[in-house]
PDB file of C-alpha atoms in Angstrom:
ATOM      1  CA  MET O   1     154.623 141.259  87.501  1.00  0.00           C
ATOM      2  CA  ARG O   2     154.865 140.091  83.895  1.00  0.00           C
ATOM      3  CA  SER O   3     155.775 142.303  81.010  1.00  0.00           C
ATOM      4  CA  ARG O   4     153.276 143.114  78.253  1.00  0.00           C
ATOM      5  CA  ALA O   5     154.974 140.664  75.822  1.00  0.00           C
ATOM      6  CA  GLN O   6     154.401 137.720  78.181  1.00  0.00           C
ATOM      7  CA  SER O   7     150.920 138.523  79.346  1.00  0.00           C
ATOM      8  CA  GLY O   8     149.000 136.907  76.410  1.00  0.00           C
ATOM      9  CA  PHE O   9     145.631 138.069  75.116  1.00  0.00           C
ATOM     10  CA  THR O  10     143.261 140.231  77.060  1.00  0.00           C
ATOM     11  CA  LEU O  11     139.686 139.187  77.599  1.00  0.00           C
ATOM     12  CA  LEU O  12     138.492 141.900  75.217  1.00  0.00           C
ATOM     13  CA  GLU O  13     140.746 140.587  72.422  1.00  0.00           C
ATOM     14  CA  VAL O  14     139.413 137.060  72.904  1.00  0.00           C
ATOM     15  CA  VAL O  15     135.788 138.251  72.848  1.00  0.00           C
ATOM     16  CA  VAL O  16     136.382 140.287  69.671  1.00  0.00           C
ATOM     17  CA  ALA O  17     138.055 137.274  68.028  1.00  0.00           C
ATOM     18  CA  PHE O  18     135.045 135.075  68.875  1.00  0.00           C
ATOM     19  CA  VAL O  19     132.615 137.685  67.514  1.00  0.00           C
ATOM     20  CA  VAL O  20     134.562 137.891  64.245  1.00  0.00           C
ATOM     21  CA  LEU O  21     134.679 134.088  64.060  1.00  0.00           C
ATOM     22  CA  ALA O  22     130.910 133.882  64.665  1.00  0.00           C
ATOM     23  CA  LEU O  23     130.209 136.407  61.891  1.00  0.00           C
ATOM     24  CA  VAL O  24     132.427 134.524  59.441  1.00  0.00           C
ATOM     25  CA  MET O  25     130.817 131.194  60.369  1.00  0.00           C
ATOM     26  CA  ALA O  26     127.323 132.673  59.895  1.00  0.00           C
ATOM     27  CA  ALA O  27     128.270 133.907  56.415  1.00  0.00           C
ATOM     28  CA  VAL O  28     129.780 130.538  55.488  1.00  0.00           C
ATOM     29  CA  PHE O  29     126.667 128.759  56.778  1.00  0.00           C
ATOM     30  CA  GLU O  30     124.427 130.975  54.607  1.00  0.00           C
ATOM     31  CA  VAL O  31     126.518 130.203  51.520  1.00  0.00           C
ATOM     32  CA  PHE O  32     126.336 126.448  52.151  1.00  0.00           C
ATOM     33  CA  ASN O  33     122.619 126.633  52.927  1.00  0.00           C
ATOM     34  CA  ALA O  34     121.912 128.480  49.662  1.00  0.00           C
ATOM     35  CA  ALA O  35     123.949 125.886  47.760  1.00  0.00           C
ATOM     36  CA  LEU O  36     121.992 123.044  49.378  1.00  0.00           C
ATOM     37  CA  VAL O  37     118.655 124.668  48.495  1.00  0.00           C
ATOM     38  CA  ARG O  38     119.776 125.125  44.870  1.00  0.00           C
ATOM     39  CA  THR O  39     120.955 121.516  44.737  1.00  0.00           C
ATOM     40  CA  ALA O  40     117.621 120.256  46.097  1.00  0.00           C
ATOM     41  CA  ASP O  41     115.744 122.471  43.626  1.00  0.00           C
ATOM     42  CA  GLN O  42     117.787 121.128  40.712  1.00  0.00           C
ATOM     43  CA  ALA O  43     117.182 117.550  41.863  1.00  0.00           C
ATOM     44  CA  ASP O  44     113.425 118.224  41.948  1.00  0.00           C
ATOM     45  CA  ARG O  45     113.583 119.877  38.521  1.00  0.00           C
ATOM     46  CA  SER O  46     115.447 116.871  37.089  1.00  0.00           C
ATOM     47  CA  GLU O  47     112.875 114.478  38.520  1.00  0.00           C
ATOM     48  CA  ALA O  48     110.027 116.623  37.158  1.00  0.00           C
ATOM     49  CA  LEU O  49     111.650 116.613  33.715  1.00  0.00           C
ATOM     50  CA  ALA O  50     111.956 112.821  33.806  1.00  0.00           C
ATOM     51  CA  ILE O  51     108.263 112.529  34.737  1.00  0.00           C
ATOM     52  CA  ALA O  52     107.219 114.949  31.970  1.00  0.00           C
ATOM     53  CA  GLN O  53     109.293 113.114  29.359  1.00  0.00           C
ATOM     54  CA  SER O  54     107.835 109.816  30.524  1.00  0.00           C
ATOM     55  CA  ARG O  55     104.288 111.177  30.237  1.00  0.00           C
ATOM     56  CA  LEU O  56     104.952 112.501  26.715  1.00  0.00           C
ATOM     57  CA  GLN O  57     106.373 109.151  25.686  1.00  0.00           C
ATOM     58  CA  ALA O  58     103.466 107.223  27.194  1.00  0.00           C
ATOM     59  CA  THR O  59     100.852 109.429  25.521  1.00  0.00           C
ATOM     60  CA  GLY O  60      99.885 107.774  22.280  1.00  0.00           C
ATOM     61  CA  SER O  61     102.448 105.010  22.675  1.00  0.00           C
ATOM     62  CA  ASP O  62      99.815 102.578  21.428  1.00  0.00           C
ATOM     63  CA  GLY O  63      99.648 104.604  18.197  1.00  0.00           C
ATOM     64  CA  ASN O  64      96.213 105.991  18.992  1.00  0.00           C
ATOM     65  CA  LEU O  65      96.286 109.668  19.991  1.00  0.00           C
ATOM     66  CA  LYS O  66      93.021 111.087  21.293  1.00  0.00           C
ATOM     67  CA  GLU O  67      92.221 114.637  22.289  1.00  0.00           C
ATOM     68  CA  GLY O  68      91.825 115.242  25.983  1.00  0.00           C
ATOM     69  CA  ASP O  69      93.583 115.666  29.301  1.00  0.00           C
ATOM     70  CA  SER O  70      94.869 113.163  31.801  1.00  0.00           C
ATOM     71  CA  MET O  71      96.353 113.750  35.230  1.00  0.00           C
ATOM     72  CA  GLY O  72      97.969 111.911  38.078  1.00  0.00           C
ATOM     73  CA  GLU O  73     100.579 111.941  40.827  1.00  0.00           C
ATOM     74  CA  SER O  74     103.997 110.446  41.302  1.00  0.00           C
ATOM     75  CA  ALA O  75     104.327 107.447  43.604  1.00  0.00           C
ATOM     76  CA  ASP O  76     105.606 109.624  46.464  1.00  0.00           C
ATOM     77  CA  ARG O  77     102.828 112.224  45.839  1.00  0.00           C
ATOM     78  CA  ARG O  78     105.355 115.070  45.569  1.00  0.00           C
ATOM     79  CA  PHE O  79     104.740 115.675  41.875  1.00  0.00           C
ATOM     80  CA  ARG O  80     101.420 116.190  40.079  1.00  0.00           C
ATOM     81  CA  TRP O  81     101.324 115.823  36.307  1.00  0.00           C
ATOM     82  CA  THR O  82      98.863 116.768  33.587  1.00  0.00           C
ATOM     83  CA  THR O  83      99.050 115.650  29.971  1.00  0.00           C
ATOM     84  CA  SER O  84      97.067 117.499  27.321  1.00  0.00           C
ATOM     85  CA  VAL O  85      96.477 116.358  23.724  1.00  0.00           C
ATOM     86  CA  LYS O  86      94.962 118.853  21.277  1.00  0.00           C
ATOM     87  CA  ARG O  87      94.464 118.859  17.541  1.00  0.00           C
ATOM     88  CA  PHE O  88      96.935 121.075  15.749  1.00  0.00           C
ATOM     89  CA  ASP O  89      95.223 123.148  13.077  1.00  0.00           C
ATOM     90  CA  GLU O  90      97.167 122.738   9.882  1.00  0.00           C
ATOM     91  CA  PRO O  91      97.265 125.661   7.448  1.00  0.00           C
ATOM     92  CA  GLY O  92      96.149 123.780   4.347  1.00  0.00           C
ATOM     93  CA  PRO O  93      96.048 120.422   2.578  1.00  0.00           C
ATOM     94  CA  ALA O  94      99.268 118.600   1.813  1.00  0.00           C
ATOM     95  CA  THR O  95     100.197 118.544  -1.830  1.00  0.00           C
ATOM     96  CA  GLY O  96     101.475 115.652  -3.867  1.00  0.00           C
ATOM     97  CA  GLY O  97     100.171 112.672  -5.757  1.00  0.00           C
ATOM     98  CA  GLY O  98      97.981 109.955  -4.311  1.00  0.00           C
ATOM     99  CA  ILE O  99      95.878 110.242  -1.174  1.00  0.00           C
ATOM    100  CA  PRO O 100      96.425 113.539   0.652  1.00  0.00           C
ATOM    101  CA  MET O 101      98.355 113.107   3.887  1.00  0.00           C
ATOM    102  CA  GLN O 102      95.587 114.907   5.790  1.00  0.00           C
ATOM    103  CA  ALA O 103      93.078 112.240   4.830  1.00  0.00           C
ATOM    104  CA  ILE O 104      94.943 109.644   6.886  1.00  0.00           C
ATOM    105  CA  TYR O 105      96.954 111.463   9.561  1.00  0.00           C
ATOM    106  CA  MET O 106      96.838 114.686  11.486  1.00  0.00           C
ATOM    107  CA  LEU O 107      99.104 116.571  13.866  1.00  0.00           C
ATOM    108  CA  PHE O 108      98.452 116.715  17.588  1.00  0.00           C
ATOM    109  CA  GLN O 109     100.096 118.996  20.119  1.00  0.00           C
ATOM    110  CA  VAL O 110     101.013 117.040  23.232  1.00  0.00           C
ATOM    111  CA  GLU O 111     101.939 118.963  26.382  1.00  0.00           C
ATOM    112  CA  ALA O 112     103.045 117.617  29.745  1.00  0.00           C
ATOM    113  CA  ARG O 113     103.023 119.792  32.878  1.00  0.00           C
ATOM    114  CA  VAL O 114     104.515 118.722  36.186  1.00  0.00           C
ATOM    115  CA  ALA O 115     103.932 120.753  39.374  1.00  0.00           C
ATOM    116  CA  TRP O 116     105.536 120.407  42.796  1.00  0.00           C
ATOM    117  CA  VAL O 117     106.373 122.407  45.915  1.00  0.00           C
ATOM    118  CA  GLY O 118     110.029 123.443  46.030  1.00  0.00           C
ATOM    119  CA  PRO O 119     112.336 123.271  49.046  1.00  0.00           C
ATOM    120  CA  ASP O 120     111.549 126.929  49.764  1.00  0.00           C
ATOM    121  CA  GLY O 121     107.804 126.168  49.934  1.00  0.00           C
ATOM    122  CA  LYS O 122     106.948 127.870  46.628  1.00  0.00           C
ATOM    123  CA  GLU O 123     104.858 126.198  43.928  1.00  0.00           C
ATOM    124  CA  ARG O 124     106.955 125.263  40.892  1.00  0.00           C
ATOM    125  CA  ASP O 125     106.047 123.807  37.528  1.00  0.00           C
ATOM    126  CA  LEU O 126     107.707 122.566  34.376  1.00  0.00           C
ATOM    127  CA  ARG O 127     106.095 122.275  30.947  1.00  0.00           C
ATOM    128  CA  ILE O 128     107.316 120.514  27.836  1.00  0.00           C
ATOM    129  CA  ALA O 129     105.468 120.008  24.584  1.00  0.00           C
ATOM    130  CA  THR O 130     105.899 118.201  21.306  1.00  0.00           C
ATOM    131  CA  MET O 131     104.024 117.499  18.121  1.00  0.00           C
ATOM    132  CA  ALA O 132     102.874 113.975  17.302  1.00  0.00           C
ATOM    133  CA  LEU O 133     101.459 112.463  14.163  1.00  0.00           C
ATOM    134  CA  GLY O 134      98.396 110.334  14.762  1.00  0.00           C
ATOM    135  CA  PRO O 135      95.562 108.800  12.805  1.00  0.00           C
ATOM    136  CA  ARG O 136      92.738 111.127  11.877  1.00  0.00           C
ATOM    137  CA  PRO O 137      89.653 110.379  13.980  1.00  0.00           C
ATOM    138  CA  THR O 138      86.845 108.849  11.977  1.00  0.00           C
TER     139      THR O 138
END
């Protein structure tokens, strides 16, 4: 018969080692999975920001801002965007010599909203807005 030093591991020790290994692997998997979800969410957020910036830039790019809303979808139909142009109420007339600035131009508030479904299945949205100077409607 062999001595205890030469006998190796018992079945119970091997089973316990595998259970500990499985628990550690499950925890590591959860950490990597959470990191992948965050990475996918940030990629979607970056793409939504690019779409919103593009929509803001395209709105009034011909120099003719008009009040109203427009909407559409990205080519892959994952993102829906809405662009809104509203008059910005100015507090009072501009001062200075010559023709008042308000007689020719006015401020518009331009907002772009992009909505999409995140990797976790929840609805997400991103909004950015800016002010734009456009000709006063006649």
